[in-house]
Amino acid sequence: MNESMRLRPAPARWALSKVSSFSDADRWLQWSMAAAIETAKARYPFQKEDAAWKPGRPFRMLLAGYNGSRNTGADVRVAEIVRQLRFLLGDRERLALSVLSLDPSLSEGYFDEAEQLVLPKFFPAFLYEQVQKHDGVVACEGSMFKSKFANALSTMMVGALGLAGAEHKIAVGYGGEAGVMDPSLEALVRRYCQSTLVLARSPQSREVLDRLGIRCMLGTDSAWTFESRDPQQGRKMLEDAGWDGKKPVIAVAPINPFWWPVRPDLWRFTQYKLRSAHEESHYASIYFHHSGEDVVQAQRRYIDAIASALRTFREKHSAFVVIVGMEALDRKACEQLDRALGGGNPLFVSDQNDMHAMVSMLRQVQMLVASRYHAIVTSMPAGVPSIGITMDERIRNLMIDRGHEDYLFNVDAPNLQSGLLDAMLRMMGEREQVTQEIEACVVRNLRRMGGMGLAFLRHFAEKYPDFPLQSRLRESENPWDFLPPLSAKLTQMVERHPDDAAWR
């Protein structure tokens, strides 16, 4: 039986047999999501008049993302998608936005007063109900279509987009990435995203989506325009942590790259509930991180290599080292690195610092070493020189875009310690040149983000010709007209790099 057939609604006996074993819970979730989409398709002919947006009321847009877990990158992305959509489509009288959140208390105040809807752990029925209440869907997760982290996350993205498509509503993947997928997930994407427009974050993602027959245009990440509420907050955070205001500040953003993906595991879940076993690998619900002695040893080598390079660099340059956790999950890796460095290093982790504080602090440092994509992205508008240690294609694609492949390492590189130390020392002598190249890359991505807004608005206008768009946006082809207002610093950066800002 091929993969597309496995996604179709099946006899109850087959379904019950799958429920009895969570070893295939990802497939069960995908089947449930597919069943919800097929039901929406069957329902649509009888409700299409009631479901369609009509002039005279706000357009109700659902933003589907991974928010409410204190993942700084995910939250910054959605905050700027909200800001750009507001700029393109109008105020609350024209556009009513809803954002999915795992815990709204952790994302309170982030999204311009958009309504935050609590996303349940089992989401097919919830999405079925919510997409019906909305006029369109924008998928916001950066790791949109890939199995590297969790099939459940991508299944949720496909579900929201597929339900919108089933009801002939606008469905857009905004600045997302596509990569290697398990066969069942790839089949789900191929089958239910044919009416989706994906504005891909990289040419490599576009190649994946083209192969699946999904309409795709090149865009970028949506975080480039983000500004923290208080740009000086980060300096105060560093001073409160012991910085003397003179030493170069080196920020390091580690992760545990080896404990992905998370998978459902009924046996471990049972042991976890009965006797609190497997706590170190428990992610959420029935999902557990990849674990074992091989994971422990690989993580130790990764942390020790970074720590060794930092110790030597700190001796040579008397640097002030801070450790950054861009997601609450990163705290464990941050604490591991702190211990490897001898302890006592300042830790700034997003479980205790909101996205404004995290970005403000990152923009104060003199150098960044990061395994977090958005640590690099959100530091670049301040021209911070950065080195990437990557587990997948995201940081790699970004460093290629910058022309900085020589400042890129794999998490399991055998020469990570020596290579990282050499790169850090070299960067100290190339700071001005690296900063100039980073600024040029930021300007190119701002232009692409404007182009992404232009592509979105043209697609939206085709589907909803009666929506009252601003006349200046209807007539313009200049991508810079489709960006929300830029900060003074970004405006000056654009002026310093006119060749990279050119759009014709």
Coordinates of C-alpha atoms in Angstrom, one line a residue:
M1 CA 0.0 0.0 0.0
N2 CA 1.4 3.4 -0.9
E3 CA 1.7 6.3 1.5
S4 CA -1.1 8.3 0.1
M5 CA -3.5 5.4 0.5
R6 CA -2.4 5.1 4.2
L7 CA -3.7 8.6 4.8
R8 CA -7.2 7.9 3.7
P9 CA -9.9 7.2 6.3
A10 CA -9.7 3.5 7.2
P11 CA -12.0 0.9 8.8
A12 CA -12.6 1.2 12.5
R13 CA -10.9 -2.1 13.3
W14 CA -7.6 -0.8 11.7
A15 CA -8.0 2.5 13.5
L16 CA -8.5 0.8 16.9
S17 CA -5.5 -1.4 16.3
K18 CA -3.4 1.8 15.8
V19 CA -4.8 3.3 19.0
S20 CA -3.7 0.3 20.9
S21 CA 0.0 1.1 20.1
F22 CA 1.4 4.6 20.2
S23 CA 4.4 3.3 18.4
D24 CA 2.7 4.7 15.3
A25 CA 1.1 7.7 17.0
D26 CA 2.5 10.1 14.4
R27 CA 0.6 8.2 11.7
W28 CA -2.5 8.1 13.8
L29 CA -2.3 11.9 14.2
Q30 CA -1.8 12.3 10.5
W31 CA -4.7 10.0 9.7
S32 CA -6.9 12.0 12.1
M33 CA -5.9 15.3 10.5
A34 CA -6.5 13.9 7.0
A35 CA -10.0 12.7 8.2
A36 CA -10.8 16.2 9.5
I37 CA -9.7 17.7 6.1
E38 CA -11.8 15.2 4.1
T39 CA -14.8 15.9 6.4
A40 CA -14.3 19.7 5.8
K41 CA -14.3 19.0 2.0
A42 CA -17.5 17.1 2.3
R43 CA -19.1 19.8 4.4
Y44 CA -18.1 22.8 2.3
P45 CA -20.7 22.5 -0.5
F46 CA -23.5 22.8 2.0
Q47 CA -21.9 25.8 3.9
K48 CA -19.9 27.7 1.3
E49 CA -22.3 30.7 1.3
D50 CA -22.1 31.1 5.1
A51 CA -18.3 30.4 5.1
A52 CA -17.2 33.0 2.6
W53 CA -15.9 36.3 3.6
K54 CA -18.2 39.2 2.7
P55 CA -17.4 42.9 2.4
G56 CA -18.5 45.0 5.4
R57 CA -17.0 42.9 8.1
P58 CA -13.4 42.3 9.3
F59 CA -11.4 39.5 7.5
R60 CA -10.7 36.8 10.2
M61 CA -7.2 35.4 9.8
L62 CA -5.9 32.5 11.8
L63 CA -2.1 32.5 12.4
A64 CA -0.9 28.9 13.0
G65 CA 2.4 28.7 14.8
Y66 CA 4.5 27.3 17.6
N67 CA 3.9 30.1 20.2
G68 CA 3.5 30.1 23.9
S69 CA 6.5 27.9 24.7
R70 CA 9.0 30.8 25.1
N71 CA 10.7 30.0 21.8
T72 CA 12.2 33.5 21.1
G73 CA 12.5 32.9 17.4
A74 CA 9.0 31.6 16.9
D75 CA 7.5 34.5 18.9
V76 CA 9.5 37.2 17.1
R77 CA 8.6 35.7 13.7
V78 CA 4.9 35.9 14.4
A79 CA 5.1 39.3 16.0
E80 CA 6.5 40.6 12.7
I81 CA 4.0 38.7 10.6
V82 CA 1.3 40.3 12.6
R83 CA 2.9 43.7 12.1
Q84 CA 3.3 43.2 8.3
L85 CA -0.2 41.9 7.8
R86 CA -1.6 44.9 9.8
F87 CA 0.4 47.2 7.5
L88 CA -0.8 45.4 4.3
L89 CA -4.5 44.7 5.2
G90 CA -5.4 47.4 7.7
D91 CA -6.5 47.9 11.3
R92 CA -8.8 45.9 13.4
E93 CA -11.9 47.1 11.6
R94 CA -10.6 45.4 8.5
L95 CA -8.5 42.5 9.9
A96 CA -9.2 40.4 12.9
L97 CA -6.2 38.2 13.8
S98 CA -6.1 35.1 15.9
V99 CA -2.8 33.4 17.0
L100 CA -2.4 29.9 18.3
S101 CA -0.5 29.6 21.5
L102 CA 0.4 26.6 23.7
D103 CA 0.3 28.9 26.8
P104 CA -1.1 32.5 26.2
S105 CA 0.4 33.5 29.6
L106 CA 3.9 33.1 28.1
S107 CA 3.1 35.1 25.0
E108 CA 0.9 37.7 26.5
G109 CA 1.2 41.2 24.9
Y110 CA 3.3 39.8 22.0
F111 CA 1.0 40.1 19.0
D112 CA -0.6 43.5 18.8
E113 CA -3.7 42.5 20.8
A114 CA -4.5 39.6 18.4
E115 CA -6.7 37.1 20.1
Q116 CA -4.7 34.1 21.4
L117 CA -6.3 30.7 21.1
V118 CA -5.0 27.8 23.3
L119 CA -3.8 25.0 21.0
P120 CA -4.6 21.6 22.6
K121 CA -2.2 18.7 22.5
F122 CA -4.5 16.8 20.2
F123 CA -5.5 19.4 17.6
P124 CA -7.4 17.9 14.6
A125 CA -10.9 18.6 16.0
F126 CA -9.8 22.0 17.3
L127 CA -8.4 23.1 13.9
Y128 CA -11.5 21.7 12.1
E129 CA -13.6 24.0 14.3
Q130 CA -11.4 27.1 14.3
V131 CA -10.6 27.2 10.5
Q132 CA -14.3 27.1 9.9
K133 CA -14.7 30.2 12.0
H134 CA -11.9 32.1 10.1
D135 CA -11.6 33.4 6.6
G136 CA -8.1 32.3 5.9
V137 CA -4.9 30.7 7.4
V138 CA -1.3 31.8 7.5
A139 CA 1.1 29.1 8.7
C140 CA 3.9 30.9 10.7
E141 CA 6.3 28.2 11.8
G142 CA 9.9 28.5 10.3
S143 CA 10.5 24.7 10.4
M144 CA 7.2 24.3 8.5
F145 CA 7.6 21.0 6.5
K146 CA 10.3 18.8 8.0
S147 CA 10.7 15.8 10.3
K148 CA 13.8 16.9 12.1
F149 CA 12.1 18.2 15.2
A150 CA 8.6 16.7 15.4
N151 CA 6.2 15.3 12.8
A152 CA 3.3 16.5 15.0
L153 CA 4.4 20.2 14.5
S154 CA 4.4 19.9 10.7
T155 CA 1.2 17.9 10.8
M156 CA -0.4 20.8 12.6
M157 CA 0.8 23.2 9.8
V158 CA -0.5 20.9 7.1
G159 CA -3.8 20.5 8.9
A160 CA -4.4 24.3 9.2
L161 CA -3.5 24.9 5.6
G162 CA -5.3 21.9 4.3
L163 CA -8.5 22.8 6.1
A164 CA -8.4 26.3 4.7
G165 CA -7.9 24.8 1.2
A166 CA -10.8 22.4 1.7
E167 CA -13.0 25.4 2.4
H168 CA -11.6 27.4 -0.6
K169 CA -10.1 30.0 1.8
I170 CA -6.7 31.6 1.5
A171 CA -3.9 29.4 2.8
V172 CA -0.3 30.7 2.9
G173 CA 2.9 29.4 4.4
Y174 CA 4.8 32.5 5.4
G175 CA 8.6 32.4 5.4
G176 CA 8.7 28.7 6.1
E177 CA 11.4 26.0 5.5
A178 CA 10.9 22.6 3.9
G179 CA 13.4 19.8 4.4
V180 CA 13.7 16.1 4.8
M181 CA 10.3 14.5 5.7
D182 CA 9.3 11.0 6.7
P183 CA 7.3 9.4 3.8
S184 CA 3.9 9.7 5.6
L185 CA 4.4 13.4 6.4
E186 CA 5.6 14.1 2.8
A187 CA 2.5 12.3 1.5
L188 CA 0.3 14.5 3.7
V189 CA 2.0 17.7 2.5
R190 CA 1.7 16.6 -1.1
R191 CA -1.9 15.7 -0.8
Y192 CA -3.3 18.6 1.2
C193 CA -1.2 21.6 0.4
Q194 CA -1.8 21.8 -3.3
S195 CA -4.0 24.9 -2.9
T196 CA -1.4 26.5 -0.6
L197 CA 1.0 29.3 -1.6
V198 CA 4.3 28.9 0.3
L199 CA 6.6 31.8 0.6
A200 CA 9.8 29.8 1.2
R201 CA 12.7 31.0 3.4
S202 CA 15.4 29.6 1.1
P203 CA 16.0 28.4 -2.4
Q204 CA 16.7 25.0 -1.0
S205 CA 13.2 24.8 0.5
R206 CA 11.7 26.0 -2.8
E207 CA 13.3 23.0 -4.5
V208 CA 11.7 20.6 -2.0
L209 CA 8.3 22.2 -2.5
D210 CA 8.6 22.3 -6.3
R211 CA 9.2 18.6 -6.3
L212 CA 5.9 18.1 -4.4
G213 CA 4.0 20.2 -6.9
I214 CA 3.2 23.0 -4.3
R215 CA 3.0 26.6 -5.5
C216 CA 6.0 28.3 -4.1
M217 CA 7.8 31.7 -4.3
L218 CA 11.0 32.7 -2.7
G219 CA 10.7 34.8 0.4
T220 CA 12.7 35.1 3.7
D221 CA 12.3 34.9 7.4
S222 CA 9.9 37.5 9.0
A223 CA 12.1 38.4 11.9
W224 CA 14.3 41.0 10.2
T225 CA 12.2 44.0 11.0
F226 CA 11.8 43.2 14.7
E227 CA 12.8 45.9 17.3
S228 CA 12.7 45.4 21.0
R229 CA 10.6 47.8 23.1
D230 CA 13.7 49.1 25.0
P231 CA 17.0 48.8 23.0
Q232 CA 19.0 49.7 26.1
Q233 CA 17.5 47.0 28.2
G234 CA 20.1 44.6 27.0
R235 CA 23.0 46.8 28.2
K236 CA 21.5 47.0 31.7
M237 CA 21.0 43.2 31.7
L238 CA 24.7 42.7 31.0
E239 CA 25.8 45.3 33.5
D240 CA 23.6 43.8 36.2
A241 CA 25.3 40.4 35.4
G242 CA 28.7 41.9 36.1
W243 CA 29.9 43.4 32.8
D244 CA 32.2 46.3 33.3
G245 CA 31.2 48.0 30.1
K246 CA 34.6 47.6 28.5
K247 CA 35.4 43.9 27.9
P248 CA 34.2 42.4 24.7
V249 CA 31.0 40.5 25.3
I250 CA 30.9 37.1 23.7
A251 CA 27.4 35.4 23.6
V252 CA 27.0 31.7 23.1
A253 CA 23.7 30.1 22.3
P254 CA 24.0 26.3 22.7
I255 CA 21.3 23.7 22.2
N256 CA 21.0 19.9 22.4
P257 CA 21.1 19.0 18.7
F258 CA 21.2 15.3 19.3
W259 CA 18.0 14.7 21.1
W260 CA 15.8 15.5 18.1
P261 CA 13.4 14.5 16.8
V262 CA 10.8 13.9 19.5
R263 CA 8.6 10.8 19.0
P264 CA 5.6 9.3 20.7
D265 CA 6.5 6.4 22.9
L266 CA 3.7 4.6 24.9
W267 CA 6.2 2.4 26.9
R268 CA 8.2 5.4 28.1
F269 CA 5.1 7.3 28.7
T270 CA 3.7 4.5 30.9
Q271 CA 7.0 4.3 32.9
Y272 CA 7.0 8.1 33.2
K273 CA 3.5 8.1 34.7
L274 CA 3.9 5.1 37.0
R275 CA 7.4 5.8 38.5
S276 CA 8.6 9.1 37.1
A277 CA 11.1 7.3 34.8
H278 CA 12.5 8.9 31.6
E279 CA 12.0 12.4 33.0
E280 CA 15.2 13.6 31.4
S281 CA 13.9 12.8 27.9
H282 CA 10.2 13.7 28.4
Y283 CA 9.1 16.5 26.0
A284 CA 5.3 16.7 26.4
S285 CA 2.3 14.4 26.6
I286 CA 3.3 11.1 25.1
Y287 CA 6.3 12.6 23.2
F288 CA 10.0 11.9 24.2
H289 CA 13.3 13.2 22.9
H290 CA 15.7 10.8 21.3
S291 CA 17.9 9.5 24.1
G292 CA 20.6 7.0 25.0
E293 CA 24.3 6.9 25.7
D294 CA 25.1 7.9 22.1
V295 CA 23.1 11.2 22.6
V296 CA 24.8 11.8 26.0
Q297 CA 28.3 11.4 24.5
A298 CA 27.6 13.4 21.4
Q299 CA 26.2 16.3 23.5
R300 CA 29.2 16.1 25.8
R301 CA 31.6 16.3 22.9
Y302 CA 29.7 19.3 21.4
I303 CA 29.6 21.2 24.7
D304 CA 33.3 20.4 25.6
A305 CA 34.5 21.6 22.2
I306 CA 32.7 24.9 22.5
A307 CA 33.9 25.3 26.1
S308 CA 37.5 24.6 25.3
A309 CA 37.5 27.1 22.4
L310 CA 35.8 29.7 24.7
R311 CA 38.3 29.2 27.5
T312 CA 41.3 29.8 25.2
F313 CA 39.7 32.8 23.6
R314 CA 38.8 34.3 26.9
E315 CA 42.4 34.0 28.1
K316 CA 43.6 35.8 24.9
H317 CA 41.1 38.6 24.8
S318 CA 39.8 38.8 28.4
A319 CA 36.3 38.5 27.2
F320 CA 33.0 38.6 29.2
V321 CA 31.2 35.4 28.2
V322 CA 27.4 35.1 28.5
I323 CA 25.3 32.0 27.7
V324 CA 22.0 32.4 25.9
G325 CA 19.0 30.1 25.8
M326 CA 16.7 31.2 22.9
E327 CA 14.1 28.6 23.9
A328 CA 13.1 27.5 27.4
L329 CA 14.2 24.0 26.4
D330 CA 17.8 25.3 26.0
R331 CA 18.3 25.8 29.7
K332 CA 19.7 22.4 30.2
A333 CA 22.3 22.9 27.4
C334 CA 23.1 26.3 28.8
E335 CA 23.7 24.9 32.3
Q336 CA 25.9 22.1 30.7
L337 CA 28.1 24.7 29.0
D338 CA 28.3 26.8 32.2
R339 CA 29.6 23.8 34.1
A340 CA 32.1 23.0 31.4
L341 CA 33.4 26.6 31.6
G342 CA 33.9 26.3 35.3
G343 CA 30.6 27.9 36.5
G344 CA 29.5 31.4 37.4
N345 CA 28.8 32.6 33.8
P346 CA 25.7 34.7 33.3
L347 CA 22.8 32.8 31.8
F348 CA 20.0 34.6 29.9
V349 CA 17.3 32.0 29.1
S350 CA 13.9 32.8 27.5
D351 CA 12.0 31.0 30.3
Q352 CA 12.8 34.1 32.4
N353 CA 13.3 36.7 29.8
D354 CA 10.7 37.7 27.1
M355 CA 11.5 38.2 23.4
H356 CA 12.2 41.9 23.8
A357 CA 14.8 41.4 26.5
M358 CA 16.5 38.5 24.6
V359 CA 16.9 40.5 21.4
S360 CA 17.9 43.7 23.1
M361 CA 20.7 41.8 25.0
L362 CA 21.9 40.0 21.8
R363 CA 22.3 43.3 20.0
Q364 CA 24.7 44.6 22.7
V365 CA 27.3 41.9 22.2
Q366 CA 30.5 42.0 20.2
M367 CA 30.5 38.4 19.0
L368 CA 27.9 35.6 18.9
V369 CA 28.5 31.9 18.6
A370 CA 25.1 30.2 18.0
S371 CA 23.4 26.9 17.2
R372 CA 20.1 28.8 17.2
Y373 CA 19.0 30.3 13.8
H374 CA 17.1 33.2 15.3
A375 CA 19.9 34.1 17.7
I376 CA 21.9 34.9 14.6
V377 CA 19.0 36.5 12.6
T378 CA 17.9 38.8 15.4
S379 CA 21.5 39.9 16.2
M380 CA 22.3 40.8 12.5
P381 CA 20.3 44.0 12.3
A382 CA 22.8 45.4 14.9
G383 CA 25.7 44.1 12.8
V384 CA 26.8 41.6 15.4
P385 CA 29.5 39.3 13.9
S386 CA 28.4 35.7 14.4
I387 CA 29.6 32.1 13.9
G388 CA 27.1 29.3 13.3
I389 CA 27.3 25.8 14.6
T390 CA 24.5 24.0 12.8
M391 CA 22.5 20.8 13.1
D392 CA 20.5 21.2 9.9
E393 CA 20.0 23.4 6.8
R394 CA 18.7 26.6 8.4
I395 CA 21.9 28.2 9.7
R396 CA 23.8 26.7 6.8
N397 CA 21.5 28.4 4.3
L398 CA 21.8 31.7 6.1
M399 CA 25.6 31.6 6.3
I400 CA 25.7 30.8 2.6
D401 CA 23.5 33.8 1.9
R402 CA 25.9 35.9 3.9
G403 CA 29.0 34.5 2.1
H404 CA 30.3 33.3 5.5
E405 CA 30.7 29.5 4.9
D406 CA 34.1 29.8 6.6
Y407 CA 32.3 30.8 9.8
L408 CA 30.1 27.7 9.7
F409 CA 30.5 24.4 11.5
N410 CA 28.5 21.2 12.0
V411 CA 27.5 20.3 15.5
D412 CA 29.4 17.0 15.2
A413 CA 32.4 18.2 13.4
P414 CA 35.6 16.4 14.6
N415 CA 37.5 19.6 14.5
L416 CA 34.9 21.8 16.2
Q417 CA 37.1 23.0 19.0
S418 CA 40.1 24.0 16.9
G419 CA 38.0 25.3 14.1
L420 CA 35.8 27.4 16.3
L421 CA 38.8 28.9 18.2
D422 CA 40.4 29.8 14.8
A423 CA 37.2 31.3 13.6
M424 CA 36.7 33.4 16.7
L425 CA 40.3 34.7 16.6
R426 CA 40.0 35.4 12.9
M427 CA 36.7 37.3 13.3
M428 CA 38.3 39.7 15.8
G429 CA 40.6 40.8 13.0
E430 CA 37.9 40.9 10.4
R431 CA 35.1 42.5 12.5
E432 CA 34.6 45.6 10.3
Q433 CA 34.4 43.6 7.0
V434 CA 32.2 40.9 8.6
T435 CA 29.8 43.6 9.9
Q436 CA 29.6 45.2 6.5
E437 CA 28.8 41.9 4.9
I438 CA 26.1 41.1 7.6
E439 CA 24.5 44.5 7.0
A440 CA 24.4 43.9 3.2
C441 CA 22.7 40.5 3.9
V442 CA 20.1 42.2 6.2
V443 CA 19.3 44.7 3.5
R444 CA 18.8 42.0 0.9
N445 CA 16.5 40.1 3.3
L446 CA 14.5 43.2 4.0
R447 CA 14.0 43.6 0.3
R448 CA 12.9 40.0 0.1
M449 CA 10.6 40.4 3.1
G450 CA 9.0 43.3 1.2
G451 CA 8.7 41.1 -1.9
M452 CA 7.1 38.5 0.3
G453 CA 4.5 41.0 1.4
L454 CA 3.9 42.0 -2.2
A455 CA 3.4 38.4 -3.3
F456 CA 1.1 37.8 -0.4
L457 CA -1.0 40.9 -1.2
R458 CA -1.3 40.0 -4.9
H459 CA -2.4 36.5 -4.0
F460 CA -4.9 37.9 -1.4
A461 CA -6.3 40.4 -3.9
E462 CA -6.8 37.6 -6.5
K463 CA -8.9 35.6 -4.1
Y464 CA -10.7 38.5 -2.5
P465 CA -11.1 41.3 -5.1
D466 CA -13.7 43.1 -3.1
F467 CA -11.4 43.6 0.0
P468 CA -10.7 47.3 0.4
L469 CA -6.9 47.5 -0.2
Q470 CA -5.1 50.7 -0.1
S471 CA -4.7 52.1 -3.6
R472 CA -1.0 52.8 -3.2
L473 CA -0.4 49.1 -2.5
R474 CA -2.7 48.0 -5.4
E475 CA -0.5 49.9 -7.8
S476 CA 3.0 49.5 -6.5
E477 CA 5.5 46.8 -7.6
N478 CA 8.3 48.2 -5.3
P479 CA 8.9 45.6 -2.5
W480 CA 10.0 48.4 -0.1
D481 CA 6.4 49.6 -0.1
F482 CA 5.2 46.4 1.5
L483 CA 7.4 46.5 4.6
P484 CA 6.0 47.8 7.9
P485 CA 7.8 51.0 9.1
L486 CA 11.5 50.4 9.7
S487 CA 13.5 51.6 12.7
A488 CA 15.9 54.5 12.2
K489 CA 18.9 52.1 12.4
L490 CA 17.5 49.8 9.7
T491 CA 16.7 52.8 7.5
Q492 CA 20.3 54.0 7.8
M493 CA 21.5 50.5 7.0
V494 CA 19.5 50.4 3.8
E495 CA 20.9 53.8 2.8
R496 CA 24.5 52.5 3.4
H497 CA 23.9 49.6 1.0
P498 CA 22.0 50.9 -2.0
D499 CA 23.2 48.1 -4.3
D500 CA 21.7 45.5 -2.1
A501 CA 18.5 47.5 -1.7
A502 CA 18.0 47.8 -5.5
W503 CA 14.9 45.9 -6.7
R504 CA 15.2 46.4 -10.5

